[in-house]
Short mmCIF file of C-alpha atoms in Angstrom, two decimals:
data_model
loop_
_atom_site.label_atom_id
_atom_site.label_comp_id
_atom_site.label_asym_id
_atom_site.label_seq_id
_atom_site.Cartn_x
_atom_site.Cartn_y
_atom_site.Cartn_z
CA MET A 46 0.03 0.04 -0.04
CA ASP A 47 1.12 3.47 -0.74
CA GLU A 48 1.98 5.68 2.29
CA CYS A 49 -1.05 7.12 3.72
CA ARG A 50 -1.68 9.52 6.55
CA ALA A 51 -3.60 8.09 9.47
CA PRO A 52 -4.18 8.98 13.07
CA ARG A 53 -4.77 12.64 14.13
CA ASN A 54 -5.25 12.23 17.87
CA LEU A 55 -7.71 13.71 20.18
CA TYR A 56 -6.35 13.64 23.76
CA ILE A 57 -8.64 14.24 26.87
CA PRO A 58 -7.33 14.43 30.37
CA ARG A 59 -9.59 13.87 33.27
CA SER A 60 -10.32 17.58 34.11
CA ARG A 61 -9.65 19.07 30.72
CA TRP A 62 -10.24 18.20 27.15
CA THR A 63 -7.08 18.40 25.20
CA LEU A 64 -7.58 18.31 21.31
CA ALA A 65 -4.61 17.41 19.31
CA ILE A 66 -4.12 16.71 15.60
CA ARG A 67 -0.94 14.68 15.03
CA LEU A 68 0.13 13.26 11.68
CA VAL A 69 1.34 9.64 11.61
CA SER A 70 2.29 7.93 8.37
CA CYS A 71 1.09 4.44 7.87
CA ARG A 72 1.96 1.54 5.46
CA LYS A 73 0.35 -1.76 5.31
CA ASP A 74 3.31 -3.38 7.02
CA THR A 75 3.89 -0.62 9.67
CA HIS A 76 0.60 0.81 10.72
CA ASP A 77 0.54 -1.66 13.64
CA LEU A 78 3.70 0.03 14.93
CA ASP A 79 2.23 3.55 14.84
CA SER A 80 -0.25 2.84 17.66
CA LYS A 81 2.26 1.61 20.10
CA GLY A 82 5.15 3.71 19.06
CA SER A 83 4.04 7.11 17.87
CA VAL A 84 0.81 7.38 19.85
CA GLY A 85 2.31 5.74 22.95
CA SER A 86 5.33 8.08 22.88
CA TRP A 87 2.99 11.05 22.28
CA ILE A 88 0.89 10.17 25.40
CA ARG A 89 4.02 9.74 27.48
CA GLU A 90 5.63 12.97 26.35
CA THR A 91 2.48 15.18 26.39
CA TRP A 92 0.74 14.19 29.76
CA PRO A 93 2.75 11.58 31.41
CA ARG A 94 0.74 11.50 34.58
CA ALA A 95 -2.77 12.25 33.52
CA GLN A 96 -5.76 10.05 34.09
CA ALA A 97 -7.07 10.50 30.55
CA VAL A 98 -9.13 9.28 27.60
CA LEU A 99 -7.42 9.44 24.22
CA PHE A 100 -9.69 9.97 21.33
CA LEU A 101 -8.63 9.25 17.76
CA PRO A 102 -10.51 9.98 14.55
CA GLU A 103 -12.57 7.74 12.22
CA ALA A 104 -10.54 5.24 10.29
CA SER A 105 -7.47 5.73 12.48
CA ASP A 106 -5.97 2.45 11.33
CA TYR A 107 -5.93 3.41 7.55
CA ILE A 108 -7.53 5.53 4.83
CA ALA A 109 -7.18 3.54 1.65
CA PRO A 110 -6.94 4.97 -1.88
CA ASP A 111 -9.70 2.62 -3.05
CA GLY A 112 -12.55 0.25 -1.86
CA GLN A 113 -10.66 -2.93 -2.77
CA THR A 114 -7.57 -1.87 -0.78
CA SER A 115 -9.78 -1.09 2.17
CA LEU A 116 -11.19 -4.49 2.09
CA GLN A 117 -7.82 -6.10 1.95
CA LEU A 118 -6.42 -4.10 4.89
CA ALA A 119 -9.32 -4.69 7.32
CA GLU A 120 -8.68 -7.13 10.08
CA PRO A 121 -10.71 -8.45 13.05
CA GLN A 122 -10.24 -6.23 15.98
CA SER A 123 -9.18 -9.18 18.17
CA THR A 124 -6.22 -9.86 15.91
CA SER A 125 -5.43 -6.52 14.51
CA PRO A 126 -1.95 -5.35 15.21
CA PHE A 127 -3.17 -1.82 15.21
CA VAL A 128 -5.69 -2.37 17.87
CA LYS A 129 -3.49 -4.73 19.89
CA GLY A 130 -0.83 -1.77 19.85
CA LEU A 131 -3.38 0.51 21.24
CA GLN A 132 -4.32 -1.94 24.10
CA GLU A 133 -0.67 -2.24 25.03
CA ALA A 134 -0.28 1.59 25.03
CA ALA A 135 -3.49 1.94 27.03
CA ARG A 136 -2.04 -0.43 29.65
CA GLU A 137 1.33 0.98 29.64
CA HIS A 138 0.21 4.51 30.22
CA SER A 139 -3.07 3.82 32.14
CA VAL A 140 -5.07 5.90 29.66
CA ALA A 141 -8.35 4.89 28.07
CA ILE A 142 -8.71 5.20 24.19
CA HIS A 143 -11.66 5.83 21.95
CA VAL A 144 -10.70 4.93 18.31
CA GLY A 145 -12.41 4.58 14.97
CA ILE A 146 -11.20 1.49 13.03
CA HIS A 147 -12.23 -0.82 10.22
CA HIS A 148 -13.34 -4.20 11.50
CA ARG A 149 -13.72 -7.56 9.61
CA GLU A 150 -15.71 -10.36 11.33
CA GLU A 151 -13.62 -13.51 12.20
CA GLY A 152 -13.36 -15.79 9.26
CA GLN A 153 -15.10 -13.37 6.84
CA ASP A 154 -14.06 -13.39 3.20
CA GLN A 155 -12.18 -10.38 1.88
CA SER A 156 -14.89 -9.77 -0.66
CA LYS A 157 -17.44 -9.23 2.08
CA ARG A 158 -18.34 -5.79 3.54
CA ILE A 159 -16.63 -4.58 6.73
CA LEU A 160 -17.68 -2.45 9.66
CA ASN A 161 -16.72 1.13 10.40
CA ARG A 162 -16.16 0.77 14.15
CA ALA A 163 -15.68 3.07 17.18
CA LEU A 164 -13.85 1.11 20.00
CA TYR A 165 -13.42 2.14 23.58
CA ILE A 166 -10.32 0.59 25.22
CA THR A 167 -10.07 0.84 28.99
CA ALA A 168 -7.00 2.07 30.91
CA ASN A 169 -6.43 -1.58 31.49
CA GLY A 170 -6.30 -2.35 27.79
CA ASP A 171 -9.63 -4.12 27.69
CA ILE A 172 -12.40 -3.87 25.10
CA ASN A 173 -16.01 -4.40 26.09
CA ASP A 174 -18.59 -5.19 23.48
CA ALA A 175 -21.11 -3.11 25.33
CA THR A 176 -19.04 -0.01 24.53
CA THR A 177 -18.41 -0.82 21.00
CA TYR A 178 -20.39 0.97 18.22
CA ASP A 179 -20.73 0.35 14.52
CA LYS A 180 -21.50 3.38 12.35
CA LEU A 181 -25.23 3.37 11.36
CA HIS A 182 -25.24 5.79 8.54
CA VAL A 183 -22.61 5.07 5.68
CA PHE A 184 -21.44 7.87 3.36
CA ASP A 185 -22.47 7.90 -0.27
CA TYR A 186 -21.53 11.06 -1.99
CA GLY A 187 -20.41 11.70 -5.54
CA SER A 188 -17.78 9.01 -6.31
CA LEU A 189 -17.34 8.14 -2.68
CA LYS A 190 -19.46 4.99 -1.99
CA GLU A 191 -18.86 3.85 1.51
CA SER A 192 -21.92 1.42 1.08
CA ALA A 193 -20.02 -0.71 -1.33
CA THR A 194 -17.40 -1.76 1.28
CA VAL A 195 -19.00 -0.91 4.66
CA GLN A 196 -21.95 -2.75 6.25
CA PRO A 197 -24.12 -0.37 8.33
CA GLY A 198 -24.42 -1.07 12.05
CA THR A 199 -27.79 -2.17 13.45
CA SER A 200 -28.14 -0.40 16.83
CA LEU A 201 -27.07 2.37 19.04
CA THR A 202 -24.54 1.69 21.90
CA ALA A 203 -25.77 2.69 25.39
CA PRO A 204 -23.89 5.75 26.80
CA PHE A 205 -21.13 4.57 28.98
CA ASP A 206 -18.95 5.90 31.89
CA SER A 207 -15.47 7.29 31.27
CA PRO A 208 -13.08 9.39 33.36
CA ILE A 209 -14.50 12.54 31.48
CA GLY A 210 -18.14 11.71 31.70
CA ARG A 211 -20.68 9.55 29.96
CA ILE A 212 -19.90 9.03 26.34
CA GLY A 213 -22.42 8.32 23.45
CA SER A 214 -20.44 7.11 20.38
CA LEU A 215 -21.42 8.21 16.87
CA VAL A 216 -19.17 8.36 13.83
CA CYS A 217 -18.71 10.93 11.05
CA PHE A 218 -21.80 10.84 8.70
CA ASP A 219 -24.07 10.16 11.76
CA LEU A 220 -23.63 13.75 12.35
CA ARG A 221 -26.30 14.48 9.71
CA PHE A 222 -29.00 12.42 11.56
CA PRO A 223 -29.98 14.34 14.75
CA GLU A 224 -32.19 11.53 15.83
CA ALA A 225 -29.20 9.40 16.88
CA GLY A 226 -27.76 12.23 19.20
CA LEU A 227 -31.10 12.88 20.78
CA ALA A 228 -31.60 9.23 21.45
CA LEU A 229 -28.38 9.04 23.33
CA ALA A 230 -28.35 12.39 25.15
CA GLN A 231 -32.21 13.23 25.50
CA PRO A 232 -33.67 9.77 25.92
CA GLY A 233 -37.40 9.32 26.37
CA PRO A 234 -39.09 7.58 29.19
CA HIS A 235 -38.90 4.04 27.63
CA SER A 236 -35.21 4.19 26.85
CA ALA A 237 -32.86 1.72 28.43
CA TRP A 238 -30.54 4.55 29.52
CA LYS A 239 -33.17 7.14 30.52
CA ASN A 240 -31.52 7.69 33.84
CA LYS A 241 -28.04 7.74 32.41
CA PRO A 242 -28.09 9.95 29.21
CA ALA A 243 -24.90 10.77 27.39
CA GLN A 244 -23.02 13.91 28.46
CA ILE A 245 -20.56 13.78 25.67
CA ILE A 246 -21.33 12.94 21.95
CA THR A 247 -18.32 11.82 19.80
CA TYR A 248 -18.14 12.25 16.03
CA PRO A 249 -14.71 10.90 14.97
CA SER A 250 -14.66 11.95 11.37
CA ALA A 251 -12.88 12.25 8.15
CA PHE A 252 -14.96 14.98 6.36
CA THR A 253 -14.39 15.77 2.69
CA LEU A 254 -13.18 19.11 1.63
CA ARG A 255 -16.45 20.08 0.08
CA THR A 256 -18.84 18.95 2.84
CA GLY A 257 -16.38 20.11 5.50
CA ALA A 258 -16.31 23.76 4.11
CA ALA A 259 -20.16 23.87 3.79
CA HIS A 260 -21.39 21.94 6.84
CA TRP A 261 -18.79 20.90 9.45
CA GLU A 262 -19.00 23.49 11.98
CA THR A 263 -22.65 24.22 11.62
CA LEU A 264 -23.68 20.61 12.11
CA LEU A 265 -21.49 20.19 15.14
CA ARG A 266 -22.93 23.37 16.82
CA ALA A 267 -26.45 22.10 15.96
CA ARG A 268 -25.91 18.69 17.54
CA ALA A 269 -24.43 20.27 20.66
CA ILE A 270 -27.39 22.79 21.13
CA GLU A 271 -30.24 20.28 20.41
CA THR A 272 -28.72 17.50 22.72
CA GLN A 273 -27.39 19.89 25.33
CA SER A 274 -24.23 17.95 25.37
CA TYR A 275 -20.52 18.46 24.82
CA VAL A 276 -19.70 17.47 21.36
CA ILE A 277 -16.15 16.44 20.43
CA ALA A 278 -15.04 15.71 16.82
CA ALA A 279 -11.56 14.55 16.34
CA ALA A 280 -10.93 15.06 12.54
CA GLN A 281 -8.59 13.75 10.01
CA VAL A 282 -6.70 16.53 8.20
CA GLY A 283 -4.74 16.97 4.97
CA ARG A 284 -4.04 14.72 2.11
CA HIS A 285 -4.11 10.91 2.62
CA ASN A 286 -3.46 9.75 -1.03
CA GLU A 287 -4.16 10.84 -4.55
CA LYS A 288 -7.98 10.23 -4.08
CA ARG A 289 -8.59 11.43 -0.57
CA ALA A 290 -8.01 14.47 1.50
CA SER A 291 -9.70 15.52 4.86
CA TRP A 292 -11.07 18.89 5.98
CA GLY A 293 -9.70 18.81 9.45
CA GLN A 294 -10.67 21.60 11.92
CA SER A 295 -11.19 19.34 14.98
CA ILE A 296 -13.79 20.89 17.21
CA VAL A 297 -15.22 20.89 20.73
CA ALA A 298 -18.65 22.59 21.19
CA ASP A 299 -20.24 23.08 24.62
CA PRO A 300 -23.93 22.40 25.53
CA TRP A 301 -24.95 25.92 24.65
CA GLY A 302 -23.41 25.53 21.12
CA ASN A 303 -20.41 27.66 21.64
CA ILE A 304 -17.25 26.62 19.86
CA VAL A 305 -14.83 26.36 22.62
CA LEU A 306 -12.03 24.96 20.46
CA LYS A 307 -11.28 24.88 16.70
CA LEU A 308 -8.02 23.68 15.41
CA LYS A 309 -6.57 24.22 11.96
CA GLY A 310 -7.64 22.38 8.83
CA VAL A 311 -6.66 22.63 5.12
CA LYS A 312 -5.43 25.78 3.47
CA GLU A 313 -8.22 28.17 2.32
CA GLY A 314 -8.80 27.82 -1.39
CA GLU A 315 -6.42 24.92 -1.69
CA PRO A 316 -8.08 22.37 -3.94
CA GLN A 317 -5.54 19.55 -3.14
CA GLY A 318 -6.37 19.47 0.55
CA THR A 319 -2.98 20.68 1.70
CA ALA A 320 -3.03 21.09 5.61
CA GLU A 321 -2.39 24.56 7.11
CA ASP A 322 0.89 25.30 8.50
CA GLY A 323 0.89 23.81 12.07
CA ALA A 324 -2.29 21.78 11.58
CA GLU A 325 -0.29 18.41 11.79
CA GLY A 326 0.60 18.17 15.51
CA GLU A 327 -1.35 21.11 16.74
CA ILE A 328 -2.58 20.79 20.32
CA GLY A 329 -5.14 22.83 22.19
CA PHE A 330 -6.64 22.83 25.68
CA VAL A 331 -10.23 23.28 26.71
CA ASP A 332 -11.68 23.06 30.21
CA ILE A 333 -14.81 20.83 30.30
CA ASP A 334 -17.49 21.66 32.91
CA LEU A 335 -20.19 18.99 33.59
CA GLU A 336 -21.89 21.43 36.11
CA HIS A 337 -22.29 23.77 33.21
CA LEU A 338 -23.89 21.02 31.28
CA GLU A 339 -26.37 20.12 33.96
CA LYS A 340 -27.18 23.85 34.49
CA VAL A 341 -27.99 24.13 30.72
CA ARG A 342 -30.31 20.95 30.91
CA MET A 343 -31.94 22.15 34.14
CA GLU A 344 -32.67 25.72 32.94
CA MET A 345 -34.01 24.67 29.58
CA PRO A 346 -35.52 21.24 29.83
CA LEU A 347 -36.27 19.71 26.44
CA GLN A 348 -39.69 18.07 27.05
CA ARG A 349 -40.09 15.92 23.84
CA ARG A 350 -43.60 15.44 22.65
CA ILE A 351 -43.59 11.67 22.22
CA ASP A 352 -47.33 11.65 22.52
CA VAL A 353 -47.30 13.36 19.14
CA TYR A 354 -44.19 11.86 17.58
CA PRO A 355 -43.00 8.58 18.70
CA GLU A 356 -39.47 8.34 20.47
CA LEU A 357 -36.67 6.27 18.74
#
């Protein structure tokens, strides 16, 4: 496989959200080393003593130049060297990790569609199926046909506890479907998690240049406002290969819809998707205040009329 650009990392300590984009080169035979080496080293050097959650973008294992290559590269998460490397790094540094990967079912033929998955790895290096989410909405736009290689997920994942609050996992194109975020953060009385709604909605992403320029920030702010949640979106940035480039601009929005952090993306007017100077490796810090979240929800309760429109 030609060299591709993979993880741009979102790093979140216990009391603060630290958003960082970092460029890591990956090849078919070396992407497993990036997770343990580059990411592990970065955690150690950036915040060596923090109890933290590390968020990586969608498709952190690879972004392939075409669908066939993507199918060839996908591995079961249980045997993936990339995932195993992250598990080792999590244990070594006592840091939980939320990461987007490609997953192939055990024993599945390479011609079969795979899953676009968000994993949560505990600080002990464990993966629990109950915190694993498969992207519901696949991205078909123009010449990009994710549905040709990715099987949509079949259910939401219940919000789960983390060192920074309860996380509701969604991925990239799910951002365009407000129902999913509302179901996680503003559940109705019949929801299995009605007493433990999500406080944080994640959208690890690899937005295209055109859709990123038009909709990225607007959609993230809208999801934060309507769910009254913190929204974090770790975004791939820059050119991956001849066919793919990503918009970047990793964003944190608060429950009132304020953009409290926006990092750099691609150069303005640059059709080739060249990253802005400093976008690769940029780190920003934002305080997260769950008391602020609860105050917003208390002062403006969203009483959904499920007597008129049914809940999800």
